[in-house]
């Protein structure tokens, strides 16, 4: 598996916060662990998903994620540091349309609507956030650009 900055995950030391929280590499970049999933529901299109899921997401200083989107709304919740989210619209491919700073001294929470391209861009400090996804996240609903 490769991280967004094309460094093989096996060549990257797991940060101390990732060790402490038992976070694993995320395919988009950064480190994550699902911490909660609500009971499953039947969606109108026939899929079955938890009604919501929650993860820890750690973005180490200088790291970034690849452009990606999910088919559910995503709420970013700040804990430490700042994550700079670049938003890329809902077209066939990402086209940078705006930025949001997720951090306790900026926006404590930011909503990324379902189907919106997004990526994180590097900052100079580690950032730890939670992401609440509803309907719940499933890698079948995850698309990398």
PDB file of C-alpha atoms in Angstrom:
ATOM      1  CA  UNK A   1       0.000   0.000   0.000  1.00  0.00           C
ATOM      2  CA  UNK A   2       1.243   3.511  -0.810  1.00  0.00           C
ATOM      3  CA  UNK A   3       0.449   6.667   1.096  1.00  0.00           C
ATOM      4  CA  UNK A   4      -0.685   9.805  -0.704  1.00  0.00           C
ATOM      5  CA  UNK A   5       2.881  11.142  -0.807  1.00  0.00           C
ATOM      6  CA  UNK A   6       3.979   7.865  -2.475  1.00  0.00           C
ATOM      7  CA  UNK A   7       6.110   6.648   0.437  1.00  0.00           C
ATOM      8  CA  UNK A   8       5.446   2.946   1.073  1.00  0.00           C
ATOM      9  CA  UNK A   9       3.664   2.572   4.410  1.00  0.00           C
ATOM     10  CA  UNK A  10       6.151  -0.106   5.454  1.00  0.00           C
ATOM     11  CA  UNK A  11       8.894   2.583   5.246  1.00  0.00           C
ATOM     12  CA  UNK A  12       7.086   5.056   7.527  1.00  0.00           C
ATOM     13  CA  UNK A  13       7.443   4.830  11.303  1.00  0.00           C
ATOM     14  CA  UNK A  14       4.108   4.937  13.109  1.00  0.00           C
ATOM     15  CA  UNK A  15       3.873   8.244  15.024  1.00  0.00           C
ATOM     16  CA  UNK A  16       3.627   8.125  18.831  1.00  0.00           C
ATOM     17  CA  UNK A  17      -0.019   9.290  18.772  1.00  0.00           C
ATOM     18  CA  UNK A  18      -0.840   6.554  16.249  1.00  0.00           C
ATOM     19  CA  UNK A  19       0.833   4.016  18.544  1.00  0.00           C
ATOM     20  CA  UNK A  20      -1.047   5.275  21.608  1.00  0.00           C
ATOM     21  CA  UNK A  21      -4.433   5.249  19.853  1.00  0.00           C
ATOM     22  CA  UNK A  22      -3.690   2.074  17.828  1.00  0.00           C
ATOM     23  CA  UNK A  23      -4.154   3.889  14.505  1.00  0.00           C
ATOM     24  CA  UNK A  24      -3.376   2.198  11.195  1.00  0.00           C
ATOM     25  CA  UNK A  25      -2.357   3.732   7.834  1.00  0.00           C
ATOM     26  CA  UNK A  26      -5.293   5.084   5.829  1.00  0.00           C
ATOM     27  CA  UNK A  27      -5.281   4.545   2.031  1.00  0.00           C
ATOM     28  CA  UNK A  28      -5.746   8.310   1.485  1.00  0.00           C
ATOM     29  CA  UNK A  29      -2.834   9.188   3.815  1.00  0.00           C
ATOM     30  CA  UNK A  30      -2.687   9.779   7.552  1.00  0.00           C
ATOM     31  CA  UNK A  31      -3.593   7.267  10.263  1.00  0.00           C
ATOM     32  CA  UNK A  32      -7.005   6.084  11.477  1.00  0.00           C
ATOM     33  CA  UNK A  33      -9.092   3.708  13.565  1.00  0.00           C
ATOM     34  CA  UNK A  34     -12.856   3.296  13.623  1.00  0.00           C
ATOM     35  CA  UNK A  35     -14.028   3.851  17.199  1.00  0.00           C
ATOM     36  CA  UNK A  36     -17.808   3.488  16.844  1.00  0.00           C
ATOM     37  CA  UNK A  37     -20.485   2.235  14.478  1.00  0.00           C
ATOM     38  CA  UNK A  38     -24.228   2.667  14.961  1.00  0.00           C
ATOM     39  CA  UNK A  39     -26.589  -0.221  14.238  1.00  0.00           C
ATOM     40  CA  UNK A  40     -27.082  -0.994  10.529  1.00  0.00           C
ATOM     41  CA  UNK A  41     -29.934   0.458   8.498  1.00  0.00           C
ATOM     42  CA  UNK A  42     -31.322  -0.330   5.031  1.00  0.00           C
ATOM     43  CA  UNK A  43     -30.656   2.589   2.687  1.00  0.00           C
ATOM     44  CA  UNK A  44     -33.147   3.521  -0.075  1.00  0.00           C
ATOM     45  CA  UNK A  45     -30.757   2.235  -2.764  1.00  0.00           C
ATOM     46  CA  UNK A  46     -30.638  -1.229  -1.167  1.00  0.00           C
ATOM     47  CA  UNK A  47     -27.275  -0.888   0.592  1.00  0.00           C
ATOM     48  CA  UNK A  48     -26.998  -1.742   4.265  1.00  0.00           C
ATOM     49  CA  UNK A  49     -24.743   0.535   6.324  1.00  0.00           C
ATOM     50  CA  UNK A  50     -24.424   1.590   9.942  1.00  0.00           C
ATOM     51  CA  UNK A  51     -26.497   4.756  10.347  1.00  0.00           C
ATOM     52  CA  UNK A  52     -23.220   6.472  11.339  1.00  0.00           C
ATOM     53  CA  UNK A  53     -19.550   5.675  12.021  1.00  0.00           C
ATOM     54  CA  UNK A  54     -16.801   7.544  13.852  1.00  0.00           C
ATOM     55  CA  UNK A  55     -13.013   7.424  13.451  1.00  0.00           C
ATOM     56  CA  UNK A  56      -9.896   8.983  14.893  1.00  0.00           C
ATOM     57  CA  UNK A  57      -7.804  10.511  12.082  1.00  0.00           C
ATOM     58  CA  UNK A  58      -4.217  11.654  12.644  1.00  0.00           C
ATOM     59  CA  UNK A  59      -2.447  13.780  10.073  1.00  0.00           C
ATOM     60  CA  UNK A  60       1.236  14.173  11.014  1.00  0.00           C
ATOM     61  CA  UNK A  61       2.998  17.492  10.362  1.00  0.00           C
ATOM     62  CA  UNK A  62       3.926  17.885   6.699  1.00  0.00           C
ATOM     63  CA  UNK A  63       1.712  14.972   5.598  1.00  0.00           C
ATOM     64  CA  UNK A  64      -1.277  15.216   3.269  1.00  0.00           C
ATOM     65  CA  UNK A  65      -3.993  13.022   1.886  1.00  0.00           C
ATOM     66  CA  UNK A  66      -4.943  12.204  -1.679  1.00  0.00           C
ATOM     67  CA  UNK A  67      -8.042  13.642  -3.322  1.00  0.00           C
ATOM     68  CA  UNK A  68     -10.945  11.387  -2.394  1.00  0.00           C
ATOM     69  CA  UNK A  69     -14.669  11.401  -1.808  1.00  0.00           C
ATOM     70  CA  UNK A  70     -17.241   9.310   0.002  1.00  0.00           C
ATOM     71  CA  UNK A  71     -20.927   8.826  -0.733  1.00  0.00           C
ATOM     72  CA  UNK A  72     -22.033  10.033   2.722  1.00  0.00           C
ATOM     73  CA  UNK A  73     -21.884  13.299   4.624  1.00  0.00           C
ATOM     74  CA  UNK A  74     -18.726  13.646   6.709  1.00  0.00           C
ATOM     75  CA  UNK A  75     -18.335  15.818   9.826  1.00  0.00           C
ATOM     76  CA  UNK A  76     -14.765  16.684  10.867  1.00  0.00           C
ATOM     77  CA  UNK A  77     -14.351  17.378  14.607  1.00  0.00           C
ATOM     78  CA  UNK A  78     -11.168  19.024  15.923  1.00  0.00           C
ATOM     79  CA  UNK A  79      -9.129  17.734  18.867  1.00  0.00           C
ATOM     80  CA  UNK A  80      -5.532  18.977  18.473  1.00  0.00           C
ATOM     81  CA  UNK A  81      -3.680  20.923  15.798  1.00  0.00           C
ATOM     82  CA  UNK A  82      -5.196  22.142  12.534  1.00  0.00           C
ATOM     83  CA  UNK A  83      -6.242  20.179   9.461  1.00  0.00           C
ATOM     84  CA  UNK A  84      -6.530  22.227   6.294  1.00  0.00           C
ATOM     85  CA  UNK A  85      -9.234  20.692   4.099  1.00  0.00           C
ATOM     86  CA  UNK A  86      -9.228  21.548   0.418  1.00  0.00           C
ATOM     87  CA  UNK A  87     -12.632  21.007  -1.169  1.00  0.00           C
ATOM     88  CA  UNK A  88     -12.931  20.025  -4.823  1.00  0.00           C
ATOM     89  CA  UNK A  89     -16.605  20.105  -5.789  1.00  0.00           C
ATOM     90  CA  UNK A  90     -18.775  17.157  -6.816  1.00  0.00           C
ATOM     91  CA  UNK A  91     -17.794  16.752 -10.496  1.00  0.00           C
ATOM     92  CA  UNK A  92     -16.168  13.774 -12.183  1.00  0.00           C
ATOM     93  CA  UNK A  93     -12.792  14.867 -10.809  1.00  0.00           C
ATOM     94  CA  UNK A  94     -11.615  17.331  -8.167  1.00  0.00           C
ATOM     95  CA  UNK A  95     -11.484  21.036  -8.994  1.00  0.00           C
ATOM     96  CA  UNK A  96     -10.311  23.072  -5.986  1.00  0.00           C
ATOM     97  CA  UNK A  97     -13.272  25.213  -4.905  1.00  0.00           C
ATOM     98  CA  UNK A  98     -12.484  26.196  -1.323  1.00  0.00           C
ATOM     99  CA  UNK A  99     -10.667  25.541   1.920  1.00  0.00           C
ATOM    100  CA  UNK A 100     -11.681  24.958   5.500  1.00  0.00           C
ATOM    101  CA  UNK A 101      -9.484  24.991   8.595  1.00  0.00           C
ATOM    102  CA  UNK A 102     -10.509  22.368  11.145  1.00  0.00           C
ATOM    103  CA  UNK A 103      -8.968  23.128  14.525  1.00  0.00           C
ATOM    104  CA  UNK A 104     -10.010  24.250  17.967  1.00  0.00           C
ATOM    105  CA  UNK A 105      -8.810  27.802  17.280  1.00  0.00           C
ATOM    106  CA  UNK A 106     -10.597  27.884  13.880  1.00  0.00           C
ATOM    107  CA  UNK A 107     -13.675  25.836  13.029  1.00  0.00           C
ATOM    108  CA  UNK A 108     -14.277  23.170  15.665  1.00  0.00           C
ATOM    109  CA  UNK A 109     -16.298  21.189  13.164  1.00  0.00           C
ATOM    110  CA  UNK A 110     -16.705  21.226   9.385  1.00  0.00           C
ATOM    111  CA  UNK A 111     -19.262  19.340   7.276  1.00  0.00           C
ATOM    112  CA  UNK A 112     -18.197  17.898   3.915  1.00  0.00           C
ATOM    113  CA  UNK A 113     -21.344  17.003   1.934  1.00  0.00           C
ATOM    114  CA  UNK A 114     -21.695  13.534   0.394  1.00  0.00           C
ATOM    115  CA  UNK A 115     -19.903  13.185  -2.955  1.00  0.00           C
ATOM    116  CA  UNK A 116     -17.614  16.202  -2.443  1.00  0.00           C
ATOM    117  CA  UNK A 117     -13.958  15.764  -3.398  1.00  0.00           C
ATOM    118  CA  UNK A 118     -11.624  16.587  -0.523  1.00  0.00           C
ATOM    119  CA  UNK A 119      -8.032  16.302   0.567  1.00  0.00           C
ATOM    120  CA  UNK A 120      -5.936  17.506   3.445  1.00  0.00           C
ATOM    121  CA  UNK A 121      -2.909  19.676   2.793  1.00  0.00           C
ATOM    122  CA  UNK A 122       0.217  19.811   4.959  1.00  0.00           C
ATOM    123  CA  UNK A 123       0.477  21.933   8.066  1.00  0.00           C
ATOM    124  CA  UNK A 124       3.438  22.440  10.386  1.00  0.00           C
ATOM    125  CA  UNK A 125       2.042  20.440  13.326  1.00  0.00           C
ATOM    126  CA  UNK A 126       0.372  17.108  13.934  1.00  0.00           C
ATOM    127  CA  UNK A 127      -3.425  17.250  13.892  1.00  0.00           C
ATOM    128  CA  UNK A 128      -5.871  14.820  15.464  1.00  0.00           C
ATOM    129  CA  UNK A 129      -9.516  14.932  14.421  1.00  0.00           C
ATOM    130  CA  UNK A 130     -12.522  12.670  14.477  1.00  0.00           C
ATOM    131  CA  UNK A 131     -14.670  12.090  11.402  1.00  0.00           C
ATOM    132  CA  UNK A 132     -18.321  11.204  11.800  1.00  0.00           C
ATOM    133  CA  UNK A 133     -19.827   9.747   8.617  1.00  0.00           C
ATOM    134  CA  UNK A 134     -23.565   9.286   8.036  1.00  0.00           C
ATOM    135  CA  UNK A 135     -24.748   6.970   6.630  1.00  0.00           C
ATOM    136  CA  UNK A 136     -21.795   5.038   7.997  1.00  0.00           C
ATOM    137  CA  UNK A 137     -18.508   4.730   6.140  1.00  0.00           C
ATOM    138  CA  UNK A 138     -17.713   1.688   4.033  1.00  0.00           C
ATOM    139  CA  UNK A 139     -14.694   1.387   1.740  1.00  0.00           C
ATOM    140  CA  UNK A 140     -17.114   0.407  -1.070  1.00  0.00           C
ATOM    141  CA  UNK A 141     -18.302   4.043  -0.940  1.00  0.00           C
ATOM    142  CA  UNK A 142     -14.733   5.512  -0.982  1.00  0.00           C
ATOM    143  CA  UNK A 143     -13.197   6.820  -4.206  1.00  0.00           C
ATOM    144  CA  UNK A 144      -9.618   8.041  -4.763  1.00  0.00           C
ATOM    145  CA  UNK A 145      -9.059  10.501  -7.622  1.00  0.00           C
TER     146      UNK A 145
END
